[in-house]
Amino acid sequence: MLIESRPATDPEIDTLVVAQQRELREADGGLDGQVTVTHDDIRYLAVVVDGRAVACGGIQSLDATTGELKRMYVRPAYRGRGIARQLLTALEELAFQQGHSVVCLETGVYLPAAIGLYTSCGYEPIPVYGEYVDNPYSVCFAKRLPVAA
């Protein structure tokens, strides 16, 4: 398994993001939530297994100290192997390298596995923010990154 940086224009990243968005629409059961806005300034990481990108996630800068986790996704056939946890750690490192001291994220109330991953990795609930404020199905979390010694 390799975790590597990929541009937002990478075709494998695009394929994973499309699959993530499709799965979210299926998981929300037809809820009348907001359509997720796509941002061009996300820095992506891809998890590569046997030469194929099987997971992705990105960090978008919200301000000088805060990065937002975006598009976290693992192909269903690769779940349950600890890939998401390793990717999340790598994304936190990327955020730290970008000068962020906090990582925040939004997920859906209908995604208990995602909520479980984030809370088990030290993310704590915060008030809904930004573009998610008017979405009743959004829940938000944040984690303060450790300061380097």
Short mmCIF file of N, CA and C in Angstrom, two decimals:
data_model
loop_
_atom_site.label_atom_id
_atom_site.label_comp_id
_atom_site.label_asym_id
_atom_site.label_seq_id
_atom_site.Cartn_x
_atom_site.Cartn_y
_atom_site.Cartn_z
N MET A 1 0.85 -1.19 0.00
CA MET A 1 0.00 0.00 0.00
C MET A 1 0.88 1.24 0.00
N LEU A 2 0.53 2.17 -0.84
CA LEU A 2 1.26 3.43 -0.98
C LEU A 2 0.26 4.57 -0.85
N ILE A 3 0.63 5.61 -0.12
CA ILE A 3 -0.19 6.82 -0.06
C ILE A 3 0.61 7.91 -0.73
N GLU A 4 0.01 8.51 -1.78
CA GLU A 4 0.73 9.51 -2.55
C GLU A 4 -0.15 10.70 -2.88
N SER A 5 0.50 11.82 -3.12
CA SER A 5 -0.20 13.04 -3.52
C SER A 5 -0.65 12.91 -4.96
N ARG A 6 -1.84 13.39 -5.24
CA ARG A 6 -2.38 13.39 -6.60
C ARG A 6 -3.04 14.75 -6.86
N PRO A 7 -2.95 15.23 -8.09
CA PRO A 7 -3.65 16.49 -8.42
C PRO A 7 -5.17 16.27 -8.46
N ALA A 8 -5.90 17.33 -8.25
CA ALA A 8 -7.37 17.26 -8.29
C ALA A 8 -7.86 16.81 -9.66
N THR A 9 -7.04 16.99 -10.69
CA THR A 9 -7.42 16.63 -12.05
C THR A 9 -7.09 15.18 -12.40
N ASP A 10 -6.51 14.44 -11.48
CA ASP A 10 -6.13 13.05 -11.73
C ASP A 10 -7.38 12.22 -12.04
N PRO A 11 -7.37 11.44 -13.12
CA PRO A 11 -8.56 10.67 -13.49
C PRO A 11 -8.99 9.66 -12.42
N GLU A 12 -8.04 9.06 -11.70
CA GLU A 12 -8.42 8.11 -10.65
C GLU A 12 -9.07 8.83 -9.47
N ILE A 13 -8.60 10.03 -9.15
CA ILE A 13 -9.25 10.82 -8.09
C ILE A 13 -10.67 11.15 -8.53
N ASP A 14 -10.83 11.56 -9.76
CA ASP A 14 -12.16 11.88 -10.28
C ASP A 14 -13.09 10.68 -10.18
N THR A 15 -12.61 9.52 -10.55
CA THR A 15 -13.43 8.30 -10.48
C THR A 15 -13.84 8.01 -9.04
N LEU A 16 -12.91 8.16 -8.10
CA LEU A 16 -13.23 7.91 -6.69
C LEU A 16 -14.22 8.92 -6.15
N VAL A 17 -14.06 10.20 -6.51
CA VAL A 17 -14.98 11.24 -6.04
C VAL A 17 -16.39 11.00 -6.60
N VAL A 18 -16.48 10.62 -7.86
CA VAL A 18 -17.79 10.31 -8.44
C VAL A 18 -18.43 9.14 -7.70
N ALA A 19 -17.65 8.10 -7.41
CA ALA A 19 -18.18 6.95 -6.67
C ALA A 19 -18.61 7.37 -5.26
N GLN A 20 -17.83 8.22 -4.62
CA GLN A 20 -18.18 8.71 -3.28
C GLN A 20 -19.50 9.47 -3.30
N GLN A 21 -19.64 10.37 -4.27
CA GLN A 21 -20.87 11.16 -4.35
C GLN A 21 -22.08 10.27 -4.64
N ARG A 22 -21.92 9.28 -5.50
CA ARG A 22 -23.01 8.34 -5.81
C ARG A 22 -23.40 7.57 -4.54
N GLU A 23 -22.40 7.09 -3.82
CA GLU A 23 -22.68 6.33 -2.60
C GLU A 23 -23.36 7.21 -1.54
N LEU A 24 -22.94 8.46 -1.44
CA LEU A 24 -23.59 9.38 -0.49
C LEU A 24 -25.06 9.58 -0.85
N ARG A 25 -25.36 9.76 -2.12
CA ARG A 25 -26.75 9.95 -2.54
C ARG A 25 -27.59 8.71 -2.24
N GLU A 26 -26.99 7.53 -2.39
CA GLU A 26 -27.71 6.29 -2.06
C GLU A 26 -27.88 6.15 -0.54
N ALA A 27 -26.86 6.53 0.21
CA ALA A 27 -26.90 6.37 1.67
C ALA A 27 -27.86 7.33 2.34
N ASP A 28 -28.06 8.51 1.73
CA ASP A 28 -28.92 9.48 2.41
C ASP A 28 -30.40 9.17 2.26
N GLY A 29 -30.73 8.12 1.50
CA GLY A 29 -32.12 7.68 1.39
C GLY A 29 -33.03 8.70 0.75
N GLY A 30 -32.48 9.57 -0.08
CA GLY A 30 -33.31 10.57 -0.75
C GLY A 30 -33.60 11.79 0.09
N LEU A 31 -32.78 12.01 1.13
CA LEU A 31 -32.97 13.18 1.97
C LEU A 31 -32.78 14.44 1.14
N ASP A 32 -33.45 15.48 1.54
CA ASP A 32 -33.38 16.73 0.80
C ASP A 32 -32.23 17.58 1.33
N GLY A 33 -31.03 17.01 1.35
CA GLY A 33 -29.86 17.75 1.81
C GLY A 33 -29.25 18.54 0.68
N GLN A 34 -28.20 19.28 1.00
CA GLN A 34 -27.52 20.07 0.00
C GLN A 34 -26.68 19.18 -0.90
N VAL A 35 -26.51 19.60 -2.12
CA VAL A 35 -25.56 18.95 -3.01
C VAL A 35 -24.18 19.43 -2.58
N THR A 36 -23.23 18.51 -2.52
CA THR A 36 -21.90 18.87 -2.09
C THR A 36 -21.22 19.72 -3.15
N VAL A 37 -20.65 20.82 -2.72
CA VAL A 37 -19.95 21.72 -3.62
C VAL A 37 -18.55 21.19 -3.88
N THR A 38 -18.14 21.13 -5.13
CA THR A 38 -16.79 20.68 -5.49
C THR A 38 -15.86 21.87 -5.51
N HIS A 39 -14.71 21.72 -4.88
CA HIS A 39 -13.72 22.79 -4.81
C HIS A 39 -12.49 22.39 -5.60
N ASP A 40 -11.90 23.36 -6.29
CA ASP A 40 -10.72 23.09 -7.11
C ASP A 40 -9.42 23.14 -6.31
N ASP A 41 -9.45 23.69 -5.09
CA ASP A 41 -8.22 23.89 -4.33
C ASP A 41 -7.97 22.81 -3.27
N ILE A 42 -8.52 21.64 -3.47
CA ILE A 42 -8.30 20.53 -2.53
C ILE A 42 -6.98 19.85 -2.90
N ARG A 43 -6.15 19.58 -1.89
CA ARG A 43 -4.92 18.80 -2.09
C ARG A 43 -5.25 17.36 -1.74
N TYR A 44 -5.16 16.48 -2.72
CA TYR A 44 -5.58 15.09 -2.56
C TYR A 44 -4.42 14.15 -2.24
N LEU A 45 -4.77 13.12 -1.48
CA LEU A 45 -3.92 11.95 -1.32
C LEU A 45 -4.70 10.76 -1.83
N ALA A 46 -3.99 9.83 -2.44
CA ALA A 46 -4.61 8.59 -2.91
C ALA A 46 -3.91 7.41 -2.27
N VAL A 47 -4.68 6.40 -1.91
CA VAL A 47 -4.12 5.14 -1.44
C VAL A 47 -4.08 4.21 -2.65
N VAL A 48 -2.88 3.71 -2.95
CA VAL A 48 -2.68 2.88 -4.13
C VAL A 48 -2.34 1.46 -3.68
N VAL A 49 -3.10 0.50 -4.19
CA VAL A 49 -2.88 -0.92 -3.93
C VAL A 49 -2.76 -1.61 -5.28
N ASP A 50 -1.67 -2.32 -5.49
CA ASP A 50 -1.44 -3.03 -6.76
C ASP A 50 -1.60 -2.12 -7.97
N GLY A 51 -1.09 -0.89 -7.84
CA GLY A 51 -1.10 0.05 -8.97
C GLY A 51 -2.41 0.76 -9.20
N ARG A 52 -3.41 0.55 -8.34
CA ARG A 52 -4.73 1.16 -8.53
C ARG A 52 -5.09 2.00 -7.31
N ALA A 53 -5.60 3.21 -7.55
CA ALA A 53 -6.08 4.06 -6.46
C ALA A 53 -7.37 3.47 -5.91
N VAL A 54 -7.37 3.12 -4.62
CA VAL A 54 -8.53 2.48 -4.00
C VAL A 54 -9.19 3.36 -2.94
N ALA A 55 -8.55 4.49 -2.63
CA ALA A 55 -9.10 5.40 -1.62
C ALA A 55 -8.53 6.78 -1.87
N CYS A 56 -9.26 7.79 -1.40
CA CYS A 56 -8.77 9.15 -1.54
C CYS A 56 -9.33 10.01 -0.41
N GLY A 57 -8.72 11.15 -0.28
CA GLY A 57 -9.17 12.17 0.65
C GLY A 57 -8.37 13.41 0.37
N GLY A 58 -8.89 14.54 0.81
CA GLY A 58 -8.19 15.78 0.54
C GLY A 58 -8.28 16.75 1.69
N ILE A 59 -7.44 17.75 1.61
CA ILE A 59 -7.45 18.85 2.57
C ILE A 59 -7.64 20.14 1.79
N GLN A 60 -8.61 20.92 2.24
CA GLN A 60 -8.85 22.25 1.69
C GLN A 60 -8.60 23.26 2.79
N SER A 61 -7.87 24.32 2.50
CA SER A 61 -7.63 25.36 3.50
C SER A 61 -8.88 26.21 3.67
N LEU A 62 -9.34 26.31 4.91
CA LEU A 62 -10.45 27.23 5.20
C LEU A 62 -9.91 28.60 5.59
N ASP A 63 -8.80 28.59 6.32
CA ASP A 63 -8.08 29.81 6.67
C ASP A 63 -6.64 29.41 7.02
N ALA A 64 -5.86 30.33 7.54
CA ALA A 64 -4.44 30.06 7.77
C ALA A 64 -4.20 28.92 8.76
N THR A 65 -5.12 28.70 9.69
CA THR A 65 -4.89 27.68 10.71
C THR A 65 -5.79 26.46 10.61
N THR A 66 -6.79 26.52 9.74
CA THR A 66 -7.79 25.44 9.68
C THR A 66 -7.86 24.81 8.30
N GLY A 67 -7.73 23.50 8.28
CA GLY A 67 -7.93 22.73 7.06
C GLY A 67 -9.19 21.91 7.19
N GLU A 68 -9.88 21.70 6.08
CA GLU A 68 -11.10 20.89 6.09
C GLU A 68 -10.85 19.60 5.33
N LEU A 69 -11.20 18.49 5.95
CA LEU A 69 -11.12 17.19 5.31
C LEU A 69 -12.24 17.08 4.29
N LYS A 70 -11.89 16.68 3.07
CA LYS A 70 -12.86 16.59 1.98
C LYS A 70 -12.72 15.26 1.26
N ARG A 71 -13.83 14.74 0.76
CA ARG A 71 -13.86 13.61 -0.17
C ARG A 71 -13.20 12.34 0.34
N MET A 72 -13.29 12.09 1.63
CA MET A 72 -12.71 10.86 2.18
C MET A 72 -13.54 9.68 1.66
N TYR A 73 -12.86 8.73 1.01
CA TYR A 73 -13.58 7.61 0.42
C TYR A 73 -12.65 6.42 0.25
N VAL A 74 -13.17 5.24 0.57
CA VAL A 74 -12.48 3.97 0.34
C VAL A 74 -13.43 3.08 -0.45
N ARG A 75 -12.93 2.53 -1.54
CA ARG A 75 -13.77 1.61 -2.33
C ARG A 75 -14.30 0.50 -1.42
N PRO A 76 -15.57 0.11 -1.59
CA PRO A 76 -16.17 -0.90 -0.71
C PRO A 76 -15.35 -2.18 -0.57
N ALA A 77 -14.75 -2.66 -1.63
CA ALA A 77 -13.98 -3.92 -1.58
C ALA A 77 -12.73 -3.81 -0.71
N TYR A 78 -12.32 -2.59 -0.37
CA TYR A 78 -11.10 -2.39 0.41
C TYR A 78 -11.38 -1.92 1.83
N ARG A 79 -12.63 -1.86 2.21
CA ARG A 79 -12.98 -1.43 3.58
C ARG A 79 -12.69 -2.54 4.57
N GLY A 80 -12.52 -2.14 5.83
CA GLY A 80 -12.26 -3.11 6.89
C GLY A 80 -10.80 -3.53 6.99
N ARG A 81 -9.92 -2.83 6.29
CA ARG A 81 -8.49 -3.16 6.29
C ARG A 81 -7.64 -2.10 6.97
N GLY A 82 -8.28 -1.09 7.54
CA GLY A 82 -7.53 -0.02 8.20
C GLY A 82 -7.04 1.06 7.25
N ILE A 83 -7.46 1.00 6.00
CA ILE A 83 -7.01 1.97 5.01
C ILE A 83 -7.49 3.38 5.36
N ALA A 84 -8.74 3.52 5.75
CA ALA A 84 -9.28 4.85 6.07
C ALA A 84 -8.52 5.48 7.22
N ARG A 85 -8.20 4.71 8.22
CA ARG A 85 -7.47 5.23 9.39
C ARG A 85 -6.06 5.70 8.98
N GLN A 86 -5.39 4.91 8.14
CA GLN A 86 -4.05 5.30 7.68
C GLN A 86 -4.12 6.53 6.79
N LEU A 87 -5.13 6.59 5.94
CA LEU A 87 -5.31 7.75 5.08
C LEU A 87 -5.60 8.99 5.92
N LEU A 88 -6.44 8.86 6.93
CA LEU A 88 -6.77 9.99 7.79
C LEU A 88 -5.51 10.52 8.47
N THR A 89 -4.66 9.64 8.95
CA THR A 89 -3.40 10.06 9.57
C THR A 89 -2.53 10.83 8.57
N ALA A 90 -2.45 10.32 7.34
CA ALA A 90 -1.67 10.99 6.30
C ALA A 90 -2.26 12.36 5.95
N LEU A 91 -3.58 12.46 5.92
CA LEU A 91 -4.23 13.74 5.64
C LEU A 91 -3.98 14.75 6.76
N GLU A 92 -3.98 14.27 7.99
CA GLU A 92 -3.67 15.16 9.11
C GLU A 92 -2.23 15.67 9.00
N GLU A 93 -1.32 14.81 8.58
CA GLU A 93 0.08 15.22 8.38
C GLU A 93 0.17 16.25 7.26
N LEU A 94 -0.57 16.05 6.18
CA LEU A 94 -0.61 17.01 5.09
C LEU A 94 -1.13 18.36 5.58
N ALA A 95 -2.19 18.34 6.36
CA ALA A 95 -2.75 19.58 6.91
C ALA A 95 -1.71 20.28 7.79
N PHE A 96 -1.01 19.52 8.61
CA PHE A 96 0.03 20.08 9.47
C PHE A 96 1.14 20.72 8.62
N GLN A 97 1.56 20.03 7.56
CA GLN A 97 2.60 20.56 6.67
C GLN A 97 2.15 21.85 5.99
N GLN A 98 0.85 21.99 5.80
CA GLN A 98 0.31 23.21 5.20
C GLN A 98 0.14 24.33 6.24
N GLY A 99 0.54 24.07 7.48
CA GLY A 99 0.47 25.08 8.52
C GLY A 99 -0.80 25.11 9.33
N HIS A 100 -1.65 24.10 9.15
CA HIS A 100 -2.91 24.06 9.89
C HIS A 100 -2.69 23.45 11.27
N SER A 101 -3.37 24.00 12.25
CA SER A 101 -3.32 23.44 13.60
C SER A 101 -4.62 22.72 13.95
N VAL A 102 -5.64 22.89 13.10
CA VAL A 102 -6.94 22.25 13.30
C VAL A 102 -7.41 21.66 11.97
N VAL A 103 -8.01 20.47 12.06
CA VAL A 103 -8.68 19.87 10.90
C VAL A 103 -10.14 19.72 11.28
N CYS A 104 -11.03 20.20 10.43
CA CYS A 104 -12.46 20.03 10.66
C CYS A 104 -13.05 19.24 9.49
N LEU A 105 -14.27 18.79 9.67
CA LEU A 105 -14.91 18.01 8.62
C LEU A 105 -16.41 18.01 8.82
N GLU A 106 -17.11 17.69 7.75
CA GLU A 106 -18.56 17.50 7.77
C GLU A 106 -18.84 16.11 7.25
N THR A 107 -19.83 15.47 7.86
CA THR A 107 -20.31 14.19 7.36
C THR A 107 -21.82 14.14 7.59
N GLY A 108 -22.43 13.09 7.14
CA GLY A 108 -23.88 12.97 7.27
C GLY A 108 -24.28 12.19 8.51
N VAL A 109 -25.40 12.56 9.10
CA VAL A 109 -25.93 11.84 10.26
C VAL A 109 -26.23 10.38 9.91
N TYR A 110 -26.40 10.09 8.61
CA TYR A 110 -26.74 8.76 8.13
C TYR A 110 -25.50 7.92 7.81
N LEU A 111 -24.31 8.37 8.26
CA LEU A 111 -23.06 7.64 8.00
C LEU A 111 -22.38 7.25 9.32
N PRO A 112 -22.96 6.30 10.05
CA PRO A 112 -22.41 5.95 11.37
C PRO A 112 -20.99 5.41 11.32
N ALA A 113 -20.61 4.73 10.25
CA ALA A 113 -19.23 4.21 10.17
C ALA A 113 -18.24 5.37 10.07
N ALA A 114 -18.57 6.38 9.31
CA ALA A 114 -17.69 7.56 9.19
C ALA A 114 -17.59 8.28 10.53
N ILE A 115 -18.73 8.47 11.18
CA ILE A 115 -18.73 9.14 12.48
C ILE A 115 -17.89 8.33 13.47
N GLY A 116 -18.03 7.02 13.45
CA GLY A 116 -17.25 6.16 14.34
C GLY A 116 -15.75 6.28 14.09
N LEU A 117 -15.35 6.32 12.82
CA LEU A 117 -13.94 6.48 12.48
C LEU A 117 -13.42 7.80 13.02
N TYR A 118 -14.12 8.88 12.74
CA TYR A 118 -13.62 10.19 13.15
C TYR A 118 -13.55 10.32 14.66
N THR A 119 -14.57 9.88 15.36
CA THR A 119 -14.54 10.02 16.83
C THR A 119 -13.47 9.12 17.44
N SER A 120 -13.25 7.94 16.86
CA SER A 120 -12.21 7.05 17.39
C SER A 120 -10.80 7.58 17.11
N CYS A 121 -10.69 8.52 16.18
CA CYS A 121 -9.39 9.13 15.86
C CYS A 121 -9.22 10.50 16.52
N GLY A 122 -10.09 10.81 17.47
CA GLY A 122 -9.91 12.03 18.26
C GLY A 122 -10.68 13.24 17.80
N TYR A 123 -11.57 13.10 16.84
CA TYR A 123 -12.37 14.23 16.39
C TYR A 123 -13.53 14.42 17.35
N GLU A 124 -13.82 15.67 17.65
CA GLU A 124 -14.91 16.01 18.57
C GLU A 124 -15.98 16.81 17.85
N PRO A 125 -17.25 16.62 18.25
CA PRO A 125 -18.33 17.37 17.60
C PRO A 125 -18.15 18.88 17.78
N ILE A 126 -18.46 19.61 16.72
CA ILE A 126 -18.46 21.08 16.75
C ILE A 126 -19.76 21.55 16.10
N PRO A 127 -20.10 22.83 16.29
CA PRO A 127 -21.29 23.34 15.60
C PRO A 127 -21.13 23.24 14.08
N VAL A 128 -22.24 23.04 13.39
CA VAL A 128 -22.24 22.99 11.94
C VAL A 128 -21.78 24.36 11.44
N TYR A 129 -20.96 24.37 10.39
CA TYR A 129 -20.34 25.61 9.92
C TYR A 129 -20.48 25.75 8.40
N GLY A 130 -20.16 26.96 7.94
CA GLY A 130 -20.03 27.24 6.51
C GLY A 130 -21.23 26.81 5.68
N GLU A 131 -20.94 26.15 4.56
CA GLU A 131 -21.98 25.76 3.61
C GLU A 131 -22.92 24.70 4.17
N TYR A 132 -22.61 24.14 5.34
CA TYR A 132 -23.41 23.06 5.92
C TYR A 132 -24.48 23.55 6.90
N VAL A 133 -24.46 24.83 7.23
CA VAL A 133 -25.34 25.38 8.28
C VAL A 133 -26.81 25.06 8.03
N ASP A 134 -27.26 25.14 6.82
CA ASP A 134 -28.67 24.93 6.53
C ASP A 134 -29.03 23.49 6.18
N ASN A 135 -28.07 22.59 6.32
CA ASN A 135 -28.32 21.18 6.00
C ASN A 135 -28.61 20.42 7.30
N PRO A 136 -29.85 20.01 7.52
CA PRO A 136 -30.19 19.34 8.78
C PRO A 136 -29.56 17.95 8.93
N TYR A 137 -28.97 17.43 7.87
CA TYR A 137 -28.37 16.09 7.91
C TYR A 137 -26.86 16.13 8.11
N SER A 138 -26.31 17.35 8.27
CA SER A 138 -24.87 17.51 8.47
C SER A 138 -24.51 17.47 9.94
N VAL A 139 -23.38 16.82 10.22
CA VAL A 139 -22.75 16.89 11.54
C VAL A 139 -21.28 17.22 11.28
N CYS A 140 -20.70 18.02 12.16
CA CYS A 140 -19.33 18.48 11.95
C CYS A 140 -18.46 18.11 13.14
N PHE A 141 -17.19 17.92 12.86
CA PHE A 141 -16.21 17.51 13.85
C PHE A 141 -14.92 18.29 13.62
N ALA A 142 -14.08 18.35 14.65
CA ALA A 142 -12.77 18.99 14.51
C ALA A 142 -11.77 18.29 15.42
N LYS A 143 -10.51 18.43 15.06
CA LYS A 143 -9.42 17.88 15.85
C LYS A 143 -8.27 18.87 15.83
N ARG A 144 -7.75 19.17 17.01
CA ARG A 144 -6.55 20.00 17.11
C ARG A 144 -5.36 19.08 16.87
N LEU A 145 -4.50 19.46 15.93
CA LEU A 145 -3.34 18.65 15.60
C LEU A 145 -2.24 18.86 16.66
N PRO A 146 -1.51 17.81 16.98
CA PRO A 146 -0.44 17.95 17.97
C PRO A 146 0.66 18.89 17.43
N VAL A 147 1.22 19.66 18.32
CA VAL A 147 2.31 20.57 17.96
C VAL A 147 3.59 19.74 17.92
N ALA A 148 4.38 19.97 16.88
CA ALA A 148 5.65 19.22 16.76
C ALA A 148 6.57 19.58 17.90
N ALA A 149 7.28 18.58 18.40
CA ALA A 149 8.20 18.81 19.53
C ALA A 149 9.50 19.42 19.07
#
